[in-house]
Amino acid sequence: MFNDVVIVQSAISAFNNAALVAPAFLWWAVLSLPLMFLVWKCAPMICDKFSLGADNINARGGVVVALLTFVWVVLFGGNYAVLRDEVSVLPFVVAVIVFLTSLFVASHMRHLPAFKINARARFAIAVLILLALVMSDVHAWWGPILQVGACSLGWLMGRVARGAMRPVAGMILIILMVTVAMLMQPEFFRFGQLGNLTPVHLIFVLMIGVCAMAVIALNNVNSRGKIRQSAYVKLKWMMRVVSVLMMALFMLTESVPLFVGMCGAVLVLFMLSVWHAKAQPRGLMERMLAMTVILFGTITTMPAVAAIGVLYLSVLPQVKNWREFRTLL
């Protein structure tokens, strides 16, 4: 009862439970609004400085998102001593995120001139990354080996790959992996501690899932206009009911399997809409990707990632897609 580890765990849990009453990430987002406004106003100058345009912002913006996510996971990770389970799968989930981000960045390095640096600088950066990976997981003797191995494997596979990892698919995969990890073990990512998440947390997570599924459907399904109208209406209403039911159950339980099931139901709903349409809405996929990045930067309290999403919106044609988005629902 009076063991020092138990006392420290109880104190940390009590502190973070109190913090759950006011979701900190939301107030960080509110405080970041002036910064986002400045990024929007200065977007032409920023895009001109870094040679960003509609043709290359997918790859370059994706590399920045992957890099910042890698740094965030390695440096921002919580304390393994306060995990709710004695045996947790979280180290392996973090290793998967490290692998994916390393693979994404390494596969795009040869196409980005900013990565052309001298040998000494490369060696110094490699040593710093290695040290950070080793220190990020010291809960067991195999922890550093796991993280360093995941990073090294992803780096080597990215370097030897014939082509770069697809930017849209890579970004969505990384964002969904981090979101699922935050739901699995919120205390590790300072997203809550041994307590129920607030509706604000869950609503933002739901919005990320919905936007990500819209990107996947719009990016991978072609508009054919082949479903008969009567069958289409029945299928749409069935998937709407299933999706809303899964969302309600997720809000009540905070269950990761329900979140994954909800994403699957919403994906089928959107795929039906895209396949039934005669033509795909212009620019809608890119806008949904930008919104996904902004929401991801919000829940992870990374304004730099949210700024990438704002820059993404700035280079897109300024058209209103709300009506087109409603056709997906």
Coordinates of C-alpha atoms in Angstrom, one line a residue:
M1 CA 0.0 0.0 0.0
F2 CA 2.8 2.4 0.9
N3 CA 5.1 1.3 -1.9
D4 CA 6.8 4.3 -3.5
V5 CA 5.9 3.2 -7.0
V6 CA 2.2 2.8 -6.1
I7 CA 2.2 6.3 -4.5
V8 CA 3.7 7.9 -7.5
Q9 CA 1.4 6.1 -9.9
S10 CA -1.7 7.2 -7.8
A11 CA -0.5 10.8 -7.7
I12 CA 0.1 10.9 -11.5
S13 CA -3.2 9.2 -12.2
A14 CA -5.1 11.6 -9.9
F15 CA -3.5 14.6 -11.5
N16 CA -4.3 13.5 -15.1
N17 CA -7.8 12.5 -14.1
A18 CA -8.4 16.0 -13.0
A19 CA -6.9 17.3 -16.3
L20 CA -9.4 15.2 -18.3
V21 CA -12.2 17.5 -17.2
A22 CA -10.8 20.2 -19.4
P23 CA -9.3 18.7 -22.6
A24 CA -5.9 20.5 -22.9
F25 CA -5.6 19.9 -26.7
L26 CA -8.7 21.9 -27.4
W27 CA -7.4 24.9 -25.5
W28 CA -4.1 24.6 -27.3
A29 CA -6.0 24.6 -30.6
V30 CA -7.9 27.8 -29.5
L31 CA -4.7 29.5 -28.5
S32 CA -3.2 28.5 -31.9
L33 CA -5.9 30.2 -33.9
P34 CA -4.0 33.4 -34.4
L35 CA -1.0 31.4 -35.6
M36 CA -3.2 29.5 -38.1
F37 CA -4.6 32.8 -39.3
L38 CA -1.1 34.2 -39.9
V39 CA -0.2 31.0 -41.8
W40 CA -3.2 31.4 -44.0
K41 CA -2.5 35.1 -44.7
C42 CA 1.2 34.4 -45.3
A43 CA 0.6 31.2 -47.2
P44 CA 1.7 32.6 -50.7
M45 CA 5.0 33.8 -49.3
I46 CA 5.6 30.5 -47.3
C47 CA 4.7 28.4 -50.4
D48 CA 7.0 30.5 -52.6
K49 CA 9.9 30.2 -50.0
F50 CA 9.7 26.4 -49.9
S51 CA 8.5 25.9 -53.5
L52 CA 5.2 24.4 -52.4
G53 CA 2.4 24.0 -54.9
A54 CA -0.6 21.8 -55.6
D55 CA 1.7 19.3 -57.5
N56 CA 4.2 18.7 -54.8
I57 CA 2.6 19.6 -51.4
N58 CA 1.4 16.0 -51.0
A59 CA 4.9 14.6 -50.9
R60 CA 6.7 17.5 -49.1
G61 CA 3.9 18.1 -46.7
G62 CA 3.6 14.4 -46.0
V63 CA 7.4 14.2 -45.2
V64 CA 7.0 17.0 -42.7
V65 CA 4.0 15.4 -41.1
A66 CA 5.8 12.0 -40.9
L67 CA 9.0 13.6 -39.4
L68 CA 7.1 15.6 -36.8
T69 CA 5.1 12.5 -35.9
F70 CA 8.3 10.5 -35.5
V71 CA 9.8 13.2 -33.2
W72 CA 6.5 13.4 -31.3
V73 CA 6.2 9.7 -30.6
V74 CA 9.9 9.4 -29.6
L75 CA 10.2 12.5 -27.4
F76 CA 6.6 13.0 -26.2
G77 CA 6.0 9.4 -25.1
G78 CA 4.8 9.0 -21.5
N79 CA 6.0 6.9 -18.6
Y80 CA 5.9 3.2 -18.9
A81 CA 5.7 2.9 -15.1
V82 CA 2.1 4.1 -15.2
L83 CA 0.6 1.9 -17.9
R84 CA -2.7 0.4 -16.9
D85 CA -1.6 -3.1 -17.8
E86 CA 1.4 -5.1 -16.5
V87 CA 2.0 -6.5 -20.0
S88 CA 1.2 -3.9 -22.6
V89 CA 1.3 -4.1 -26.4
L90 CA 2.0 -0.4 -26.6
P91 CA 5.8 -0.7 -27.2
F92 CA 5.0 -2.7 -30.3
V93 CA 2.4 -0.2 -31.5
V94 CA 4.9 2.6 -31.1
A95 CA 7.5 0.5 -32.9
V96 CA 5.1 0.2 -35.9
I97 CA 4.6 3.9 -35.9
V98 CA 8.4 4.5 -35.8
F99 CA 8.7 2.0 -38.7
L100 CA 6.1 3.6 -40.8
T101 CA 7.4 7.2 -40.3
S102 CA 10.9 6.1 -41.1
L103 CA 9.8 4.2 -44.2
F104 CA 7.9 7.2 -45.4
V105 CA 10.7 9.7 -44.9
A106 CA 13.4 7.5 -46.3
S107 CA 11.5 6.7 -49.4
H108 CA 11.1 10.4 -50.2
M109 CA 14.6 11.5 -49.3
R110 CA 16.1 11.1 -52.8
H111 CA 13.4 13.5 -54.2
L112 CA 13.9 16.3 -51.6
P113 CA 17.0 18.6 -52.0
A114 CA 16.7 19.7 -48.3
F115 CA 18.1 16.3 -47.3
K116 CA 21.3 16.7 -49.2
I117 CA 23.7 17.4 -46.3
N118 CA 27.4 16.6 -45.7
A119 CA 28.6 13.4 -44.0
R120 CA 29.4 14.9 -40.6
A121 CA 25.9 16.4 -40.3
R122 CA 24.4 13.1 -41.2
F123 CA 26.5 11.3 -38.6
A124 CA 25.5 13.8 -35.9
I125 CA 21.8 13.5 -36.8
A126 CA 22.0 9.7 -36.8
V127 CA 23.7 9.6 -33.4
L128 CA 21.0 12.0 -31.9
I129 CA 18.2 9.9 -33.4
L130 CA 19.8 6.7 -32.1
L131 CA 20.2 8.2 -28.6
A132 CA 16.6 9.4 -28.6
L133 CA 15.3 6.0 -29.7
V134 CA 17.3 4.2 -27.0
M135 CA 16.0 6.6 -24.3
S136 CA 12.4 6.4 -25.5
D137 CA 11.8 2.9 -24.3
V138 CA 13.7 1.7 -21.3
H139 CA 10.9 -0.2 -19.5
A140 CA 12.6 -3.5 -20.5
W141 CA 16.0 -4.6 -21.8
W142 CA 14.5 -5.3 -25.2
G143 CA 12.8 -1.9 -25.5
P144 CA 15.7 0.0 -27.0
I145 CA 16.5 -2.9 -29.4
L146 CA 12.8 -2.9 -30.6
Q147 CA 12.7 0.8 -31.3
V148 CA 16.1 1.1 -32.9
G149 CA 15.4 -2.0 -35.0
A150 CA 12.0 -0.7 -36.2
C151 CA 13.6 2.6 -37.2
S152 CA 16.5 0.9 -39.0
L153 CA 14.3 -1.5 -40.8
G154 CA 12.0 1.2 -42.0
W155 CA 14.9 3.4 -43.1
L156 CA 16.6 0.6 -45.1
M157 CA 13.4 -0.5 -46.8
G158 CA 12.6 3.1 -47.7
R159 CA 16.1 3.6 -49.2
V160 CA 16.1 0.4 -51.2
A161 CA 12.6 0.8 -52.5
R162 CA 12.2 1.5 -56.2
G163 CA 9.6 4.2 -55.7
A164 CA 8.5 6.6 -53.0
M165 CA 5.7 5.6 -50.7
R166 CA 2.4 7.1 -51.9
P167 CA 2.0 10.4 -49.9
V168 CA -1.8 10.3 -49.4
A169 CA -1.9 6.6 -48.3
G170 CA 1.2 7.1 -46.1
M171 CA -0.1 10.1 -44.3
I172 CA -3.5 8.5 -43.7
L173 CA -1.9 5.3 -42.4
I174 CA 0.3 7.1 -40.0
I175 CA -2.5 9.3 -38.7
L176 CA -4.8 6.4 -38.1
M177 CA -2.1 4.4 -36.4
V178 CA -1.4 7.2 -34.0
T179 CA -5.1 7.8 -33.4
V180 CA -5.7 4.1 -32.6
A181 CA -2.6 4.1 -30.3
M182 CA -3.9 7.1 -28.4
L183 CA -7.2 5.3 -27.8
M184 CA -5.5 2.1 -26.8
Q185 CA -3.3 3.8 -24.1
P186 CA -4.2 7.5 -23.7
E187 CA -2.0 8.0 -20.6
F188 CA 1.2 7.2 -22.6
F189 CA 0.5 10.1 -25.0
R190 CA -0.7 12.5 -22.3
F191 CA -4.2 12.2 -23.8
G192 CA -5.7 11.2 -20.5
Q193 CA -4.8 9.0 -17.6
L194 CA -6.7 6.0 -16.3
G195 CA -10.1 7.7 -16.7
N196 CA -12.9 8.2 -19.2
L197 CA -12.2 10.6 -22.1
T198 CA -14.5 13.5 -22.4
P199 CA -17.0 13.9 -25.3
V200 CA -14.6 16.5 -26.8
H201 CA -11.8 14.0 -27.0
L202 CA -14.1 11.4 -28.6
I203 CA -15.7 13.8 -31.1
F204 CA -12.3 14.9 -32.4
V205 CA -11.3 11.3 -32.8
L206 CA -14.5 10.6 -34.6
M207 CA -14.0 13.5 -37.0
I208 CA -10.5 12.2 -37.8
G209 CA -11.9 8.8 -38.6
V210 CA -14.6 10.2 -40.8
C211 CA -12.3 12.6 -42.7
A212 CA -9.7 9.8 -43.2
M213 CA -12.3 7.4 -44.5
A214 CA -13.5 10.1 -47.0
V215 CA -9.9 10.5 -48.2
I216 CA -9.5 6.7 -48.7
A217 CA -12.8 6.4 -50.6
L218 CA -12.2 9.4 -52.8
N219 CA -8.6 8.4 -53.6
N220 CA -9.3 4.7 -54.4
V221 CA -12.8 4.4 -55.8
N222 CA -13.7 5.6 -59.3
S223 CA -17.1 7.2 -60.0
R224 CA -19.1 4.7 -62.2
G225 CA -22.8 5.6 -61.7
K226 CA -23.6 1.9 -61.9
I227 CA -25.8 1.3 -58.8
R228 CA -29.5 1.5 -59.5
Q229 CA -31.2 4.4 -57.6
S230 CA -33.6 2.2 -55.6
A231 CA -30.8 -0.2 -54.4
Y232 CA -28.5 2.8 -53.8
V233 CA -31.0 4.5 -51.4
K234 CA -31.6 1.3 -49.5
L235 CA -27.9 0.5 -49.1
K236 CA -27.1 4.1 -48.1
W237 CA -29.8 4.1 -45.4
M238 CA -28.6 0.8 -44.1
M239 CA -25.0 2.0 -43.9
R240 CA -26.1 5.3 -42.3
V241 CA -27.9 3.4 -39.5
V242 CA -24.9 1.1 -39.0
S243 CA -22.5 4.0 -38.9
V244 CA -24.5 6.1 -36.4
L245 CA -25.0 3.0 -34.2
M246 CA -21.2 2.4 -34.2
M247 CA -20.5 6.0 -33.4
A248 CA -23.0 6.0 -30.5
L249 CA -21.5 2.8 -29.1
F250 CA -18.0 4.2 -29.4
M251 CA -18.9 7.4 -27.6
L252 CA -20.3 5.2 -24.7
T253 CA -17.4 2.7 -24.5
E254 CA -14.3 4.3 -26.0
S255 CA -13.5 0.9 -27.5
V256 CA -10.8 0.6 -30.1
P257 CA -12.6 -2.3 -32.0
L258 CA -15.7 -0.1 -32.2
F259 CA -13.7 2.8 -33.6
V260 CA -12.2 0.5 -36.2
G261 CA -15.6 -0.9 -37.0
M262 CA -17.1 2.6 -37.2
C263 CA -14.3 3.6 -39.7
G264 CA -15.1 0.5 -41.7
A265 CA -18.8 1.3 -41.8
V266 CA -18.2 4.9 -42.8
L267 CA -15.8 3.8 -45.5
V268 CA -18.4 1.5 -47.1
L269 CA -20.9 4.4 -46.9
F270 CA -18.5 6.8 -48.7
M271 CA -17.5 4.2 -51.2
L272 CA -21.1 3.6 -52.2
S273 CA -21.6 7.3 -52.7
V274 CA -18.4 7.7 -54.8
W275 CA -19.1 4.6 -56.9
H276 CA -22.7 5.8 -57.5
A277 CA -21.8 9.3 -58.6
K278 CA -21.2 10.1 -62.3
A279 CA -18.2 12.2 -61.6
Q280 CA -15.9 12.8 -58.6
P281 CA -16.2 16.2 -56.9
R282 CA -13.2 18.4 -57.9
G283 CA -10.8 19.0 -55.1
L284 CA -12.9 17.3 -52.4
M285 CA -10.3 14.6 -51.7
E286 CA -7.5 17.2 -51.2
R287 CA -9.7 19.2 -48.9
M288 CA -10.6 16.2 -46.8
L289 CA -6.9 15.3 -46.5
A290 CA -6.1 18.9 -45.4
M291 CA -8.9 18.7 -42.7
T292 CA -7.5 15.3 -41.5
V293 CA -4.0 16.8 -41.1
I294 CA -5.4 19.8 -39.2
L295 CA -7.5 17.6 -36.9
F296 CA -4.5 15.4 -36.3
G297 CA -2.3 18.3 -35.4
T298 CA -5.0 19.5 -33.0
I299 CA -5.4 16.3 -31.0
T300 CA -1.6 15.8 -30.8
T301 CA -1.0 19.4 -29.9
M302 CA 1.3 19.9 -32.8
P303 CA 0.5 23.4 -34.3
A304 CA 3.2 22.8 -37.0
V305 CA 1.2 19.8 -38.4
A306 CA -2.0 21.9 -38.3
A307 CA -0.2 24.6 -40.2
I308 CA 0.7 22.1 -42.9
G309 CA -3.0 21.4 -43.3
V310 CA -3.7 25.2 -43.6
L311 CA -1.0 25.5 -46.2
Y312 CA -2.6 22.6 -48.0
L313 CA -5.9 24.4 -48.1
S314 CA -4.3 27.6 -49.4
V315 CA -2.8 26.0 -52.5
L316 CA -6.2 24.3 -53.5
P317 CA -8.7 26.0 -55.7
Q318 CA -11.0 28.1 -53.5
V319 CA -14.3 26.3 -54.2
K320 CA -17.0 25.4 -51.7
N321 CA -17.2 21.6 -51.4
W322 CA -19.8 21.4 -48.5
R323 CA -22.6 20.3 -50.9
E324 CA -20.3 17.6 -52.5
F325 CA -19.3 16.4 -49.0
R326 CA -23.0 16.1 -48.0
T327 CA -23.5 13.7 -51.0
L328 CA -21.1 11.3 -49.3
L329 CA -23.2 11.1 -46.2

